[in-house]
Amino acid sequence: LSCIIYNISFFNCTWNIKAEAPEDIQIFSSYRHVGKLFECQQYIKNARKKNIGCHMKEIYFQPSRKIDLNITARDFRNNSRELSYYKTFTPQTIEKLNPPNNVSVSLENRSIKIHWKPPPTIGSANNKCFLYQVKITDLKIVNVTEENYKYPFHKPANKCAAQVRAKKEICIRNKIWSEWSEPVVIHGEKTVNVLLLSTTLFCLLIFLGGLLMYACRRYSCLEVITMPVPHPSDNIKTWLTDETHHQQHMSMQMEMHSEVTVGILKENRDENTEQQKCLKDSGLEDL
Ligand SMILES: *[C@@H]1O[C@H](CO)[C@@H](O)[C@H](O)[C@H]1NC(C)=O
Ligand SMILES: *[C@@H]1O[C@H](CO)[C@@H](O)[C@H](O)[C@H]1NC(C)=O
Ligand SMILES: *[C@@H]1O[C@H](CO)[C@@H](O)[C@H](O)[C@H]1NC(C)=O
Ligand SMILES: *[C@@H]1O[C@H](CO)[C@@H](O)[C@H](O)[C@H]1NC(C)=O
Ligand SMILES: *[C@@H]1O[C@H](CO)[C@@H](O)[C@H](O)[C@H]1NC(C)=O
Ligand SMILES: *[C@@H]1O[C@H](CO)[C@@H](O)[C@H](O)[C@H]1NC(C)=O
Ligand SMILES: *[C@@H]1O[C@H](CO)[C@@H](O)[C@H](O)[C@H]1NC(C)=O
């Protein structure tokens, strides 16, 4: 048999029933609290239609007063045959808290802080009663008694999320943890800056690209780019031919110059031989 109080006013009890229990047996439950008797509101049944639990809501619990639970097995063939089982609980010890409220993340003094508010409770709401656990993606779960926790790393991993759960520990012994709160995403200062920076760079690139395109259209540089490239060998041939012509032209000039110089300087010598020698020296005989 186990019972739980949750969401302040909800009360569940469940029990096991042996498979070999006779057909004519049914289980009923009721409880006494603060002098009043309460019958089960809604039974939870198994496949054989036996009651295996009871769900109740909108119950007001006095946290320090006892709940006297009565579970009775009754035999329908003989109404005088019944067997009762009794158990007593203190409401606070079987309370499952709701997850902590308003879990949020803030940047404080260049570090990341996770804040929350304690959940409502049927018992003492003294801050000292609560124990919390903080779970951050891939990190070890940490126990916290404050209502905040400083994230120990300045650069959180990608997609980092924080969750918090609570239970009573100091004021009362309770083993039942609340569910984890909804994950809250942690954005580190640097992560945000990197995101901003990359977005800015991206926009700048797009803008510059657009500008280039516009300029290209304006000054038709695209035409130059898209113009067909002449065959490379043709290109080289043309260039080479040009060069030879140029060289020939230069040589003619040099030859003429040599002739004139020779004519002036060596006028007393045999003009023909000297001229031939000069032509030989300059290597321009063939021209
Ligand atoms: C918790 O209790 C409140 C108020 O009694 C109710 O409105 C809400 O639906 C309950 N939540 C769940 C999960 O049952
Ligand atoms: C309590 O019982 C109801 C009805 O079976 C079920 O919907 C609910 O999840 C149970 N809650 C807890 C906390 O066991
Ligand atoms: C327990 O419940 C059964 C069945 O309702 C009842 O006959 C019995 O008197 C109850 N026991 C107490 C102590 O109230
Ligand atoms: C009904 O149960 C009582 C108590 O166990 C027993 O004395 C009696 O004989 C039973 N009656 C029948 C008809 O089985
Ligand atoms: C949680 O936040 C809501 C809205 O921001 C606010 O109305 C509520 O009072 C807060 N709860 C607690 C316990 O601080
Ligand atoms: C921030 O840190 C400085 C130095 O470590 C400290 O003096 C100051 O009180 C801190 N402020 C807050 C709001 O935590
Ligand atoms: C956290 O608290 C729970 C409950 O008191 C305890 O069982 C556990 O050992 C603690 N964990 C650490 C790391 O202190």
mmCIF file of C-alpha atoms and ligand atoms in Angstrom:
data_model
loop_
_atom_site.group_PDB
_atom_site.id
_atom_site.type_symbol
_atom_site.label_atom_id
_atom_site.label_comp_id
_atom_site.label_asym_id
_atom_site.label_seq_id
_atom_site.Cartn_x
_atom_site.Cartn_y
_atom_site.Cartn_z
ATOM 1 C CA LEU A 1 0.000 0.000 0.000
ATOM 2 C CA SER A 2 1.271 3.477 -0.836
ATOM 3 C CA CYS A 3 -0.391 6.868 -0.621
ATOM 4 C CA ILE A 4 0.549 10.280 -1.967
ATOM 5 C CA ILE A 5 -0.781 13.804 -1.613
ATOM 6 C CA TYR A 6 -0.018 15.991 -4.642
ATOM 7 C CA ASN A 7 -1.047 19.330 -6.126
ATOM 8 C CA ILE A 8 -2.110 20.419 -2.613
ATOM 9 C CA SER A 9 -5.525 18.781 -2.602
ATOM 10 C CA PHE A 10 -5.182 15.525 -4.567
ATOM 11 C CA PHE A 11 -4.868 12.189 -2.758
ATOM 12 C CA ASN A 12 -3.974 8.834 -4.330
ATOM 13 C CA CYS A 13 -3.606 5.448 -2.672
ATOM 14 C CA THR A 14 -2.712 2.241 -4.507
ATOM 15 C CA TRP A 15 -2.429 -1.370 -3.328
ATOM 16 C CA ASN A 16 -1.717 -4.758 -4.818
ATOM 17 C CA ILE A 17 -4.181 -7.603 -4.988
ATOM 18 C CA LYS A 18 -3.066 -11.207 -5.419
ATOM 19 C CA ALA A 19 -3.984 -12.895 -8.704
ATOM 20 C CA GLU A 20 -5.420 -15.876 -6.785
ATOM 21 C CA ALA A 21 -7.839 -13.637 -4.809
ATOM 22 C CA PRO A 22 -11.373 -15.149 -4.967
ATOM 23 C CA GLU A 23 -13.881 -13.803 -7.476
ATOM 24 C CA ASP A 24 -16.293 -12.657 -4.773
ATOM 25 C CA ILE A 25 -13.805 -10.422 -2.977
ATOM 26 C CA GLN A 26 -13.760 -6.656 -3.422
ATOM 27 C CA ILE A 27 -11.577 -4.018 -1.734
ATOM 28 C CA PHE A 28 -12.883 -0.736 -0.329
ATOM 29 C CA SER A 29 -11.091 2.197 1.207
ATOM 30 C CA SER A 30 -11.964 5.133 3.450
ATOM 31 C CA TYR A 31 -10.069 7.423 5.776
ATOM 32 C CA ARG A 32 -10.596 9.542 8.838
ATOM 33 C CA HIS A 33 -9.011 12.980 9.102
ATOM 34 C CA VAL A 34 -9.644 15.622 11.798
ATOM 35 C CA GLY A 35 -12.535 13.547 13.153
ATOM 36 C CA LYS A 36 -14.362 13.134 9.820
ATOM 37 C CA LEU A 37 -14.906 9.999 7.754
ATOM 38 C CA PHE A 38 -14.249 10.201 3.975
ATOM 39 C CA GLU A 39 -15.249 7.464 1.525
ATOM 40 C CA CYS A 40 -13.214 6.916 -1.605
ATOM 41 C CA GLN A 41 -14.353 9.193 -4.463
ATOM 42 C CA GLN A 42 -13.036 7.220 -7.429
ATOM 43 C CA TYR A 43 -11.660 3.679 -7.448
ATOM 44 C CA ILE A 44 -8.859 2.638 -9.768
ATOM 45 C CA LYS A 45 -9.654 -0.873 -11.137
ATOM 46 C CA ASN A 46 -7.612 -3.656 -12.710
ATOM 47 C CA ALA A 47 -8.607 -5.903 -15.653
ATOM 48 C CA ARG A 48 -10.587 -8.184 -13.317
ATOM 49 C CA LYS A 49 -12.560 -5.157 -12.072
ATOM 50 C CA LYS A 50 -10.998 -5.359 -8.644
ATOM 51 C CA ASN A 51 -10.271 -2.076 -6.910
ATOM 52 C CA ILE A 52 -6.521 -1.550 -6.778
ATOM 53 C CA GLY A 53 -6.423 2.134 -5.865
ATOM 54 C CA CYS A 54 -8.351 5.234 -4.938
ATOM 55 C CA HIS A 55 -8.117 8.752 -6.393
ATOM 56 C CA MET A 56 -9.523 11.738 -4.501
ATOM 57 C CA LYS A 57 -9.406 15.467 -5.114
ATOM 58 C CA GLU A 58 -10.364 18.752 -3.502
ATOM 59 C CA ILE A 59 -9.381 17.461 -0.115
ATOM 60 C CA TYR A 60 -8.297 19.872 2.555
ATOM 61 C CA PHE A 61 -5.470 18.472 4.670
ATOM 62 C CA GLN A 62 -4.404 19.642 8.099
ATOM 63 C CA PRO A 63 -0.678 19.018 7.670
ATOM 64 C CA SER A 64 0.023 18.040 11.252
ATOM 65 C CA ARG A 65 -3.117 15.919 11.846
ATOM 66 C CA LYS A 66 -3.079 12.237 11.009
ATOM 67 C CA ILE A 67 -4.850 10.438 8.172
ATOM 68 C CA ASP A 68 -6.246 7.077 9.357
ATOM 69 C CA LEU A 69 -6.686 4.918 6.331
ATOM 70 C CA ASN A 70 -8.982 1.889 6.319
ATOM 71 C CA ILE A 71 -8.638 -0.708 3.553
ATOM 72 C CA THR A 72 -11.246 -3.451 3.819
ATOM 73 C CA ALA A 73 -11.650 -6.688 1.825
ATOM 74 C CA ARG A 74 -15.213 -7.882 1.739
ATOM 75 C CA ASP A 75 -16.683 -11.269 0.713
ATOM 76 C CA PHE A 76 -19.973 -10.828 -1.178
ATOM 77 C CA ARG A 77 -21.165 -14.398 -0.559
ATOM 78 C CA ASN A 78 -21.031 -13.806 3.198
ATOM 79 C CA ASN A 79 -21.492 -10.199 4.227
ATOM 80 C CA SER A 80 -20.320 -10.889 7.738
ATOM 81 C CA ARG A 81 -16.909 -11.913 6.385
ATOM 82 C CA GLU A 82 -14.605 -8.898 6.004
ATOM 83 C CA LEU A 83 -11.047 -8.086 6.747
ATOM 84 C CA SER A 84 -9.750 -4.562 7.432
ATOM 85 C CA TYR A 85 -6.227 -3.182 7.204
ATOM 86 C CA TYR A 86 -5.350 0.149 8.835
ATOM 87 C CA LYS A 87 -2.526 2.538 8.206
ATOM 88 C CA THR A 88 -1.781 6.021 9.551
ATOM 89 C CA PHE A 89 0.047 8.838 7.701
ATOM 90 C CA THR A 90 1.088 12.366 8.531
ATOM 91 C CA PRO A 91 0.047 14.355 5.402
ATOM 92 C CA GLN A 92 3.362 16.268 5.171
ATOM 93 C CA THR A 93 5.391 13.072 4.930
ATOM 94 C CA ILE A 94 3.504 11.796 1.892
ATOM 95 C CA GLU A 95 3.286 15.108 0.061
ATOM 96 C CA LYS A 96 4.724 15.274 -3.430
ATOM 97 C CA LEU A 97 5.402 18.948 -4.139
ATOM 98 C CA ASN A 98 4.699 20.610 -7.453
ATOM 99 C CA PRO A 99 7.855 21.635 -9.359
ATOM 100 C CA PRO A 100 9.388 24.948 -8.211
ATOM 101 C CA ASN A 101 7.668 28.037 -9.629
ATOM 102 C CA ASN A 102 8.932 30.629 -12.075
ATOM 103 C CA VAL A 103 12.269 29.049 -12.886
ATOM 104 C CA SER A 104 14.342 31.631 -14.780
ATOM 105 C CA VAL A 105 17.903 32.360 -15.840
ATOM 106 C CA SER A 106 19.627 35.712 -15.503
ATOM 107 C CA LEU A 107 23.046 37.205 -16.116
ATOM 108 C CA GLU A 108 24.505 38.656 -12.958
ATOM 109 C CA ASN A 109 28.006 39.980 -12.490
ATOM 110 C CA ARG A 110 29.200 38.185 -15.654
ATOM 111 C CA SER A 111 27.914 34.836 -14.409
ATOM 112 C CA ILE A 112 24.732 32.902 -15.019
ATOM 113 C CA LYS A 113 22.242 32.514 -12.205
ATOM 114 C CA ILE A 114 19.184 30.281 -12.082
ATOM 115 C CA HIS A 115 16.325 31.525 -9.897
ATOM 116 C CA TRP A 116 13.078 29.932 -8.757
ATOM 117 C CA LYS A 117 10.304 30.217 -6.226
ATOM 118 C CA PRO A 118 9.296 27.458 -3.833
ATOM 119 C CA PRO A 119 6.163 25.503 -4.806
ATOM 120 C CA PRO A 120 2.997 25.726 -2.692
ATOM 121 C CA THR A 121 2.753 23.168 0.088
ATOM 122 C CA ILE A 122 0.212 21.905 2.598
ATOM 123 C CA GLY A 123 2.809 22.145 5.350
ATOM 124 C CA SER A 124 5.268 24.778 6.475
ATOM 125 C CA ALA A 125 6.276 27.126 3.662
ATOM 126 C CA ASN A 126 9.363 28.202 5.581
ATOM 127 C CA ASN A 127 12.260 28.642 3.143
ATOM 128 C CA LYS A 128 14.463 26.485 5.338
ATOM 129 C CA CYS A 129 12.220 23.443 4.818
ATOM 130 C CA PHE A 130 12.933 23.027 1.115
ATOM 131 C CA LEU A 131 15.693 21.124 -0.565
ATOM 132 C CA TYR A 132 16.200 21.614 -4.297
ATOM 133 C CA GLN A 133 18.089 19.818 -6.984
ATOM 134 C CA VAL A 134 19.332 21.575 -10.099
ATOM 135 C CA LYS A 135 19.932 19.627 -13.274
ATOM 136 C CA ILE A 136 21.821 21.263 -16.131
ATOM 137 C CA THR A 137 22.202 19.295 -19.361
ATOM 138 C CA ASP A 138 25.032 16.759 -19.060
ATOM 139 C CA LEU A 139 26.166 18.030 -15.657
ATOM 140 C CA LYS A 140 25.890 16.307 -12.285
ATOM 141 C CA ILE A 141 22.730 17.016 -10.325
ATOM 142 C CA VAL A 142 23.482 19.397 -7.449
ATOM 143 C CA ASN A 143 21.680 19.836 -4.132
ATOM 144 C CA VAL A 144 20.770 23.435 -3.311
ATOM 145 C CA THR A 145 19.085 24.914 -0.233
ATOM 146 C CA GLU A 146 18.885 28.492 -1.558
ATOM 147 C CA GLU A 147 16.341 29.646 -4.120
ATOM 148 C CA ASN A 148 19.016 30.240 -6.724
ATOM 149 C CA TYR A 149 22.072 28.589 -8.153
ATOM 150 C CA LYS A 150 25.110 30.081 -9.832
ATOM 151 C CA TYR A 151 25.999 28.218 -13.018
ATOM 152 C CA PRO A 152 29.656 27.247 -12.589
ATOM 153 C CA PHE A 153 30.752 27.744 -16.218
ATOM 154 C CA HIS A 154 30.958 30.963 -18.182
ATOM 155 C CA LYS A 155 30.731 29.265 -21.538
ATOM 156 C CA PRO A 156 27.735 26.930 -21.531
ATOM 157 C CA ALA A 157 27.642 24.073 -24.023
ATOM 158 C CA ASN A 158 25.318 24.315 -26.985
ATOM 159 C CA LYS A 159 21.668 23.863 -26.114
ATOM 160 C CA CYS A 160 22.057 23.983 -22.379
ATOM 161 C CA ALA A 161 18.902 23.795 -20.274
ATOM 162 C CA ALA A 162 18.254 23.969 -16.539
ATOM 163 C CA GLN A 163 15.599 22.145 -14.526
ATOM 164 C CA VAL A 164 14.824 22.267 -10.823
ATOM 165 C CA ARG A 165 12.894 19.952 -8.515
ATOM 166 C CA ALA A 166 11.996 20.205 -4.851
ATOM 167 C CA LYS A 167 11.103 18.282 -1.726
ATOM 168 C CA LYS A 168 10.849 18.896 1.995
ATOM 169 C CA GLU A 169 13.857 17.741 3.911
ATOM 170 C CA ILE A 170 14.760 19.814 6.922
ATOM 171 C CA CYS A 171 11.403 20.413 8.619
ATOM 172 C CA ILE A 172 10.033 16.982 7.880
ATOM 173 C CA ARG A 173 11.386 13.740 6.527
ATOM 174 C CA ASN A 174 10.040 13.213 3.050
ATOM 175 C CA LYS A 175 11.500 11.017 0.337
ATOM 176 C CA ILE A 176 9.275 12.137 -2.540
ATOM 177 C CA TRP A 177 10.794 14.521 -5.068
ATOM 178 C CA SER A 178 8.604 16.766 -7.185
ATOM 179 C CA GLU A 179 8.652 16.399 -10.954
ATOM 180 C CA TRP A 180 11.358 18.399 -12.739
ATOM 181 C CA SER A 181 10.358 21.900 -13.787
ATOM 182 C CA GLU A 182 10.056 22.683 -17.503
ATOM 183 C CA PRO A 183 13.547 23.135 -19.023
ATOM 184 C CA VAL A 184 14.777 26.727 -19.175
ATOM 185 C CA VAL A 185 17.377 27.425 -21.870
ATOM 186 C CA ILE A 186 20.656 28.969 -20.742
ATOM 187 C CA HIS A 187 22.188 31.555 -23.056
ATOM 188 C CA GLY A 188 25.699 32.497 -22.015
ATOM 189 C CA GLU A 189 26.866 36.074 -22.512
ATOM 190 C CA LYS A 190 29.420 34.930 -25.048
ATOM 191 C CA THR A 191 26.996 32.707 -26.890
ATOM 192 C CA VAL A 192 24.676 35.659 -27.387
ATOM 193 C CA ASN A 193 27.575 37.847 -28.573
ATOM 194 C CA VAL A 194 28.804 35.221 -31.023
ATOM 195 C CA LEU A 195 25.296 34.892 -32.386
ATOM 196 C CA LEU A 196 24.995 38.662 -32.759
ATOM 197 C CA LEU A 197 28.417 38.897 -34.379
ATOM 198 C CA SER A 198 27.744 36.174 -36.910
ATOM 199 C CA THR A 199 24.363 37.673 -37.781
ATOM 200 C CA THR A 200 25.986 41.075 -38.322
ATOM 201 C CA LEU A 201 28.733 39.565 -40.474
ATOM 202 C CA PHE A 202 26.190 37.652 -42.515
ATOM 203 C CA CYS A 203 24.145 40.795 -43.153
ATOM 204 C CA LEU A 204 27.285 42.725 -44.074
ATOM 205 C CA LEU A 205 28.293 40.002 -46.554
ATOM 206 C CA ILE A 206 24.852 40.050 -48.160
ATOM 207 C CA PHE A 207 25.030 43.852 -48.422
ATOM 208 C CA LEU A 208 28.515 43.833 -49.954
ATOM 209 C CA GLY A 209 27.475 41.092 -52.361
ATOM 210 C CA GLY A 210 24.497 43.191 -53.450
ATOM 211 C CA LEU A 211 26.704 46.230 -53.889
ATOM 212 C CA LEU A 212 29.155 44.275 -56.060
ATOM 213 C CA MET A 213 26.339 42.948 -58.215
ATOM 214 C CA TYR A 214 24.992 46.460 -58.686
ATOM 215 C CA ALA A 215 28.412 47.864 -59.557
ATOM 216 C CA CYS A 216 28.989 45.040 -62.024
ATOM 217 C CA ARG A 217 25.740 45.749 -63.795
ATOM 218 C CA ARG A 218 26.409 49.459 -63.775
ATOM 219 C CA TYR A 219 29.924 49.226 -65.312
ATOM 220 C CA SER A 220 29.187 46.084 -67.325
ATOM 221 C CA CYS A 221 32.113 44.159 -65.903
ATOM 222 C CA LEU A 222 29.959 41.109 -66.270
ATOM 223 C CA GLU A 223 30.375 41.372 -70.077
ATOM 224 C CA VAL A 224 34.138 41.136 -69.686
ATOM 225 C CA ILE A 225 33.763 38.194 -67.396
ATOM 226 C CA THR A 226 31.331 36.399 -69.681
ATOM 227 C CA MET A 227 33.241 37.194 -72.942
ATOM 228 C CA PRO A 228 34.542 34.023 -74.654
ATOM 229 C CA VAL A 229 38.257 33.448 -74.017
ATOM 230 C CA PRO A 230 40.304 33.033 -77.246
ATOM 231 C CA HIS A 231 42.164 29.777 -77.751
ATOM 232 C CA PRO A 232 45.349 30.053 -75.659
ATOM 233 C CA SER A 233 47.738 28.722 -78.323
ATOM 234 C CA ASP A 234 46.389 31.260 -80.843
ATOM 235 C CA ASN A 235 46.920 33.954 -78.319
ATOM 236 C CA ILE A 236 50.527 32.970 -77.740
ATOM 237 C CA LYS A 237 51.190 32.642 -81.461
ATOM 238 C CA THR A 238 49.884 36.125 -82.101
ATOM 239 C CA TRP A 239 52.014 37.486 -79.339
ATOM 240 C CA LEU A 240 55.104 35.659 -80.569
ATOM 241 C CA THR A 241 54.602 36.916 -84.115
ATOM 242 C CA ASP A 242 54.229 40.432 -82.860
ATOM 243 C CA GLU A 243 57.423 40.089 -80.895
ATOM 244 C CA THR A 244 59.410 38.815 -83.931
ATOM 245 C CA HIS A 245 58.208 41.681 -86.038
ATOM 246 C CA HIS A 246 59.203 44.045 -83.341
ATOM 247 C CA GLN A 247 62.636 42.451 -82.993
ATOM 248 C CA GLN A 248 63.180 42.550 -86.763
ATOM 249 C CA HIS A 249 62.310 46.193 -86.809
ATOM 250 C CA MET A 250 64.753 46.880 -83.984
ATOM 251 C CA SER A 251 67.512 44.942 -85.772
ATOM 252 C CA MET A 252 67.046 46.927 -88.957
ATOM 253 C CA GLN A 253 67.481 50.102 -86.973
ATOM 254 C CA MET A 254 70.595 48.757 -85.304
ATOM 255 C CA GLU A 255 72.019 47.636 -88.675
ATOM 256 C CA MET A 256 71.448 50.974 -90.239
ATOM 257 C CA HIS A 257 72.986 52.699 -87.294
ATOM 258 C CA SER A 258 76.068 50.434 -87.419
ATOM 259 C CA GLU A 259 76.525 51.081 -91.109
ATOM 260 C CA VAL A 260 76.424 54.814 -90.596
ATOM 261 C CA THR A 261 78.846 54.699 -87.665
ATOM 262 C CA VAL A 262 81.244 52.428 -89.505
ATOM 263 C CA GLY A 263 81.058 54.643 -92.540
ATOM 264 C CA ILE A 264 82.048 57.707 -90.524
ATOM 265 C CA LEU A 265 84.738 56.237 -88.248
ATOM 266 C CA LYS A 266 86.568 53.980 -90.641
ATOM 267 C CA GLU A 267 86.387 56.029 -93.836
ATOM 268 C CA ASN A 268 90.077 55.344 -94.664
ATOM 269 C CA ARG A 269 89.734 51.559 -94.600
ATOM 270 C CA ASP A 270 88.297 49.200 -97.143
ATOM 271 C CA GLU A 271 84.668 50.028 -96.684
ATOM 272 C CA ASN A 272 83.374 46.684 -97.900
ATOM 273 C CA THR A 273 85.418 44.387 -95.659
ATOM 274 C CA GLU A 274 84.975 46.506 -92.596
ATOM 275 C CA GLN A 275 81.300 46.687 -93.223
ATOM 276 C CA GLN A 276 81.124 42.902 -93.586
ATOM 277 C CA LYS A 277 83.135 42.430 -90.377
ATOM 278 C CA CYS A 278 80.831 44.726 -88.489
ATOM 279 C CA LEU A 279 77.808 42.967 -89.817
ATOM 280 C CA LYS A 280 79.331 39.637 -88.776
ATOM 281 C CA ASP A 281 80.047 40.902 -85.261
ATOM 282 C CA SER A 282 76.581 42.116 -84.702
ATOM 283 C CA GLY A 283 75.311 38.735 -85.983
ATOM 284 C CA LEU A 284 72.967 40.433 -88.385
ATOM 285 C CA GLU A 285 74.588 39.165 -91.587
ATOM 286 C CA ASP A 286 71.507 37.277 -92.675
ATOM 287 C CA LEU A 287 69.293 40.315 -92.619
HETATM 288 C C1 LIG B 1 -3.732 21.276 -9.575
HETATM 289 O O1 LIG B 1 -4.696 21.927 -8.808
HETATM 290 C C2 LIG B 1 -5.272 23.057 -9.422
HETATM 291 C C3 LIG B 1 -6.215 23.710 -8.420
HETATM 292 O O2 LIG B 1 -6.810 22.753 -7.599
HETATM 293 C C4 LIG B 1 -6.008 22.624 -10.685
HETATM 294 O O3 LIG B 1 -6.560 23.731 -11.331
HETATM 295 C C5 LIG B 1 -5.009 21.942 -11.621
HETATM 296 O O4 LIG B 1 -5.680 21.437 -12.751
HETATM 297 C C6 LIG B 1 -4.327 20.807 -10.906
HETATM 298 N N1 LIG B 1 -3.260 20.284 -11.746
HETATM 299 C C7 LIG B 1 -3.220 19.004 -12.113
HETATM 300 C C8 LIG B 1 -2.071 18.618 -12.952
HETATM 301 O O5 LIG B 1 -4.062 18.187 -11.802
HETATM 302 C C1 LIG B 2 -3.426 9.628 -9.166
HETATM 303 O O1 LIG B 2 -4.428 8.847 -9.749
HETATM 304 C C2 LIG B 2 -5.007 9.371 -10.921
HETATM 305 C C3 LIG B 2 -6.180 8.468 -11.325
HETATM 306 O O2 LIG B 2 -5.710 7.163 -11.590
HETATM 307 C C4 LIG B 2 -3.940 9.434 -11.985
HETATM 308 O O3 LIG B 2 -4.463 10.020 -13.152
HETATM 309 C C5 LIG B 2 -2.797 10.312 -11.470
HETATM 310 O O4 LIG B 2 -1.740 10.307 -12.400
HETATM 311 C C6 LIG B 2 -2.274 9.794 -10.156
HETATM 312 N N1 LIG B 2 -1.294 10.727 -9.663
HETATM 313 C C7 LIG B 2 -0.193 10.364 -8.986
HETATM 314 C C8 LIG B 2 0.740 11.449 -8.630
HETATM 315 O O5 LIG B 2 0.046 9.198 -8.727
HETATM 316 C C1 LIG B 3 -13.229 0.058 8.101
HETATM 317 O O1 LIG B 3 -14.109 -0.021 6.963
HETATM 318 C C2 LIG B 3 -15.021 -1.111 7.033
HETATM 319 C C3 LIG B 3 -15.789 -1.160 5.721
HETATM 320 O O2 LIG B 3 -16.345 0.094 5.429
HETATM 321 C C4 LIG B 3 -15.940 -0.959 8.242
HETATM 322 O O3 LIG B 3 -16.820 -2.068 8.356
HETATM 323 C C5 LIG B 3 -15.076 -0.865 9.509
HETATM 324 O O4 LIG B 3 -15.855 -0.606 10.623
HETATM 325 C C6 LIG B 3 -14.042 0.277 9.340
HETATM 326 N N1 LIG B 3 -13.152 0.288 10.487
HETATM 327 C C7 LIG B 3 -13.070 1.330 11.307
HETATM 328 C C8 LIG B 3 -12.111 1.197 12.431
HETATM 329 O O5 LIG B 3 -13.746 2.305 11.116
HETATM 330 C C1 LIG B 4 -20.003 -16.273 7.045
HETATM 331 O O1 LIG B 4 -18.779 -15.891 7.739
HETATM 332 C C2 LIG B 4 -18.809 -16.069 9.153
HETATM 333 C C3 LIG B 4 -17.541 -15.524 9.725
HETATM 334 O O2 LIG B 4 -16.411 -15.931 9.007
HETATM 335 C C4 LIG B 4 -18.959 -17.579 9.406
HETATM 336 O O3 LIG B 4 -19.052 -17.787 10.791
HETATM 337 C C5 LIG B 4 -20.228 -18.071 8.745
HETATM 338 O O4 LIG B 4 -20.294 -19.466 8.879
HETATM 339 C C6 LIG B 4 -20.219 -17.745 7.221
HETATM 340 N N1 LIG B 4 -21.495 -18.121 6.620
HETATM 341 C C7 LIG B 4 -21.605 -18.765 5.480
HETATM 342 C C8 LIG B 4 -22.981 -19.001 5.008
HETATM 343 O O5 LIG B 4 -20.614 -19.160 4.855
HETATM 344 C C1 LIG B 5 5.507 33.831 -11.179
HETATM 345 O O1 LIG B 5 5.465 34.722 -12.295
HETATM 346 C C2 LIG B 5 4.160 35.225 -12.542
HETATM 347 C C3 LIG B 5 4.216 36.030 -13.827
HETATM 348 O O2 LIG B 5 5.463 36.540 -14.051
HETATM 349 C C4 LIG B 5 3.695 36.048 -11.359
HETATM 350 O O3 LIG B 5 2.393 36.517 -11.585
HETATM 351 C C5 LIG B 5 3.705 35.168 -10.115
HETATM 352 O O4 LIG B 5 3.370 35.940 -8.980
HETATM 353 C C6 LIG B 5 5.061 34.526 -9.912
HETATM 354 N N1 LIG B 5 4.978 33.568 -8.834
HETATM 355 C C7 LIG B 5 5.745 33.623 -7.775
HETATM 356 C C8 LIG B 5 5.546 32.558 -6.756
HETATM 357 O O5 LIG B 5 6.568 34.501 -7.643
HETATM 358 C C1 LIG B 6 29.786 41.475 -8.274
HETATM 359 O O1 LIG B 6 31.122 41.088 -7.964
HETATM 360 C C2 LIG B 6 31.820 42.041 -7.174
HETATM 361 C C3 LIG B 6 33.251 41.547 -6.996
HETATM 362 O O2 LIG B 6 33.356 40.156 -7.033
HETATM 363 C C4 LIG B 6 31.107 42.200 -5.825
HETATM 364 O O3 LIG B 6 31.775 43.168 -5.052
HETATM 365 C C5 LIG B 6 29.679 42.629 -6.088
HETATM 366 O O4 LIG B 6 28.969 42.699 -4.863
HETATM 367 C C6 LIG B 6 28.981 41.655 -7.013
HETATM 368 N N1 LIG B 6 27.641 42.135 -7.314
HETATM 369 C C7 LIG B 6 26.574 41.339 -7.338
HETATM 370 C C8 LIG B 6 25.290 41.998 -7.692
HETATM 371 O O5 LIG B 6 26.635 40.158 -7.057
HETATM 372 C C1 LIG B 7 21.463 15.386 -2.242
HETATM 373 O O1 LIG B 7 20.419 15.219 -1.327
HETATM 374 C C2 LIG B 7 19.872 13.909 -1.315
HETATM 375 C C3 LIG B 7 18.686 13.923 -0.379
HETATM 376 O O2 LIG B 7 19.030 14.422 0.857
HETATM 377 C C4 LIG B 7 20.948 12.931 -0.869
HETATM 378 O O3 LIG B 7 20.437 11.626 -0.882
HETATM 379 C C5 LIG B 7 22.119 13.017 -1.821
HETATM 380 O O4 LIG B 7 23.165 12.202 -1.403
HETATM 381 C C6 LIG B 7 22.606 14.457 -1.943
HETATM 382 N N1 LIG B 7 23.583 14.513 -3.000
HETATM 383 C C7 LIG B 7 24.711 15.191 -2.858
HETATM 384 C C8 LIG B 7 25.612 15.183 -4.030
HETATM 385 O O5 LIG B 7 25.009 15.789 -1.831
#
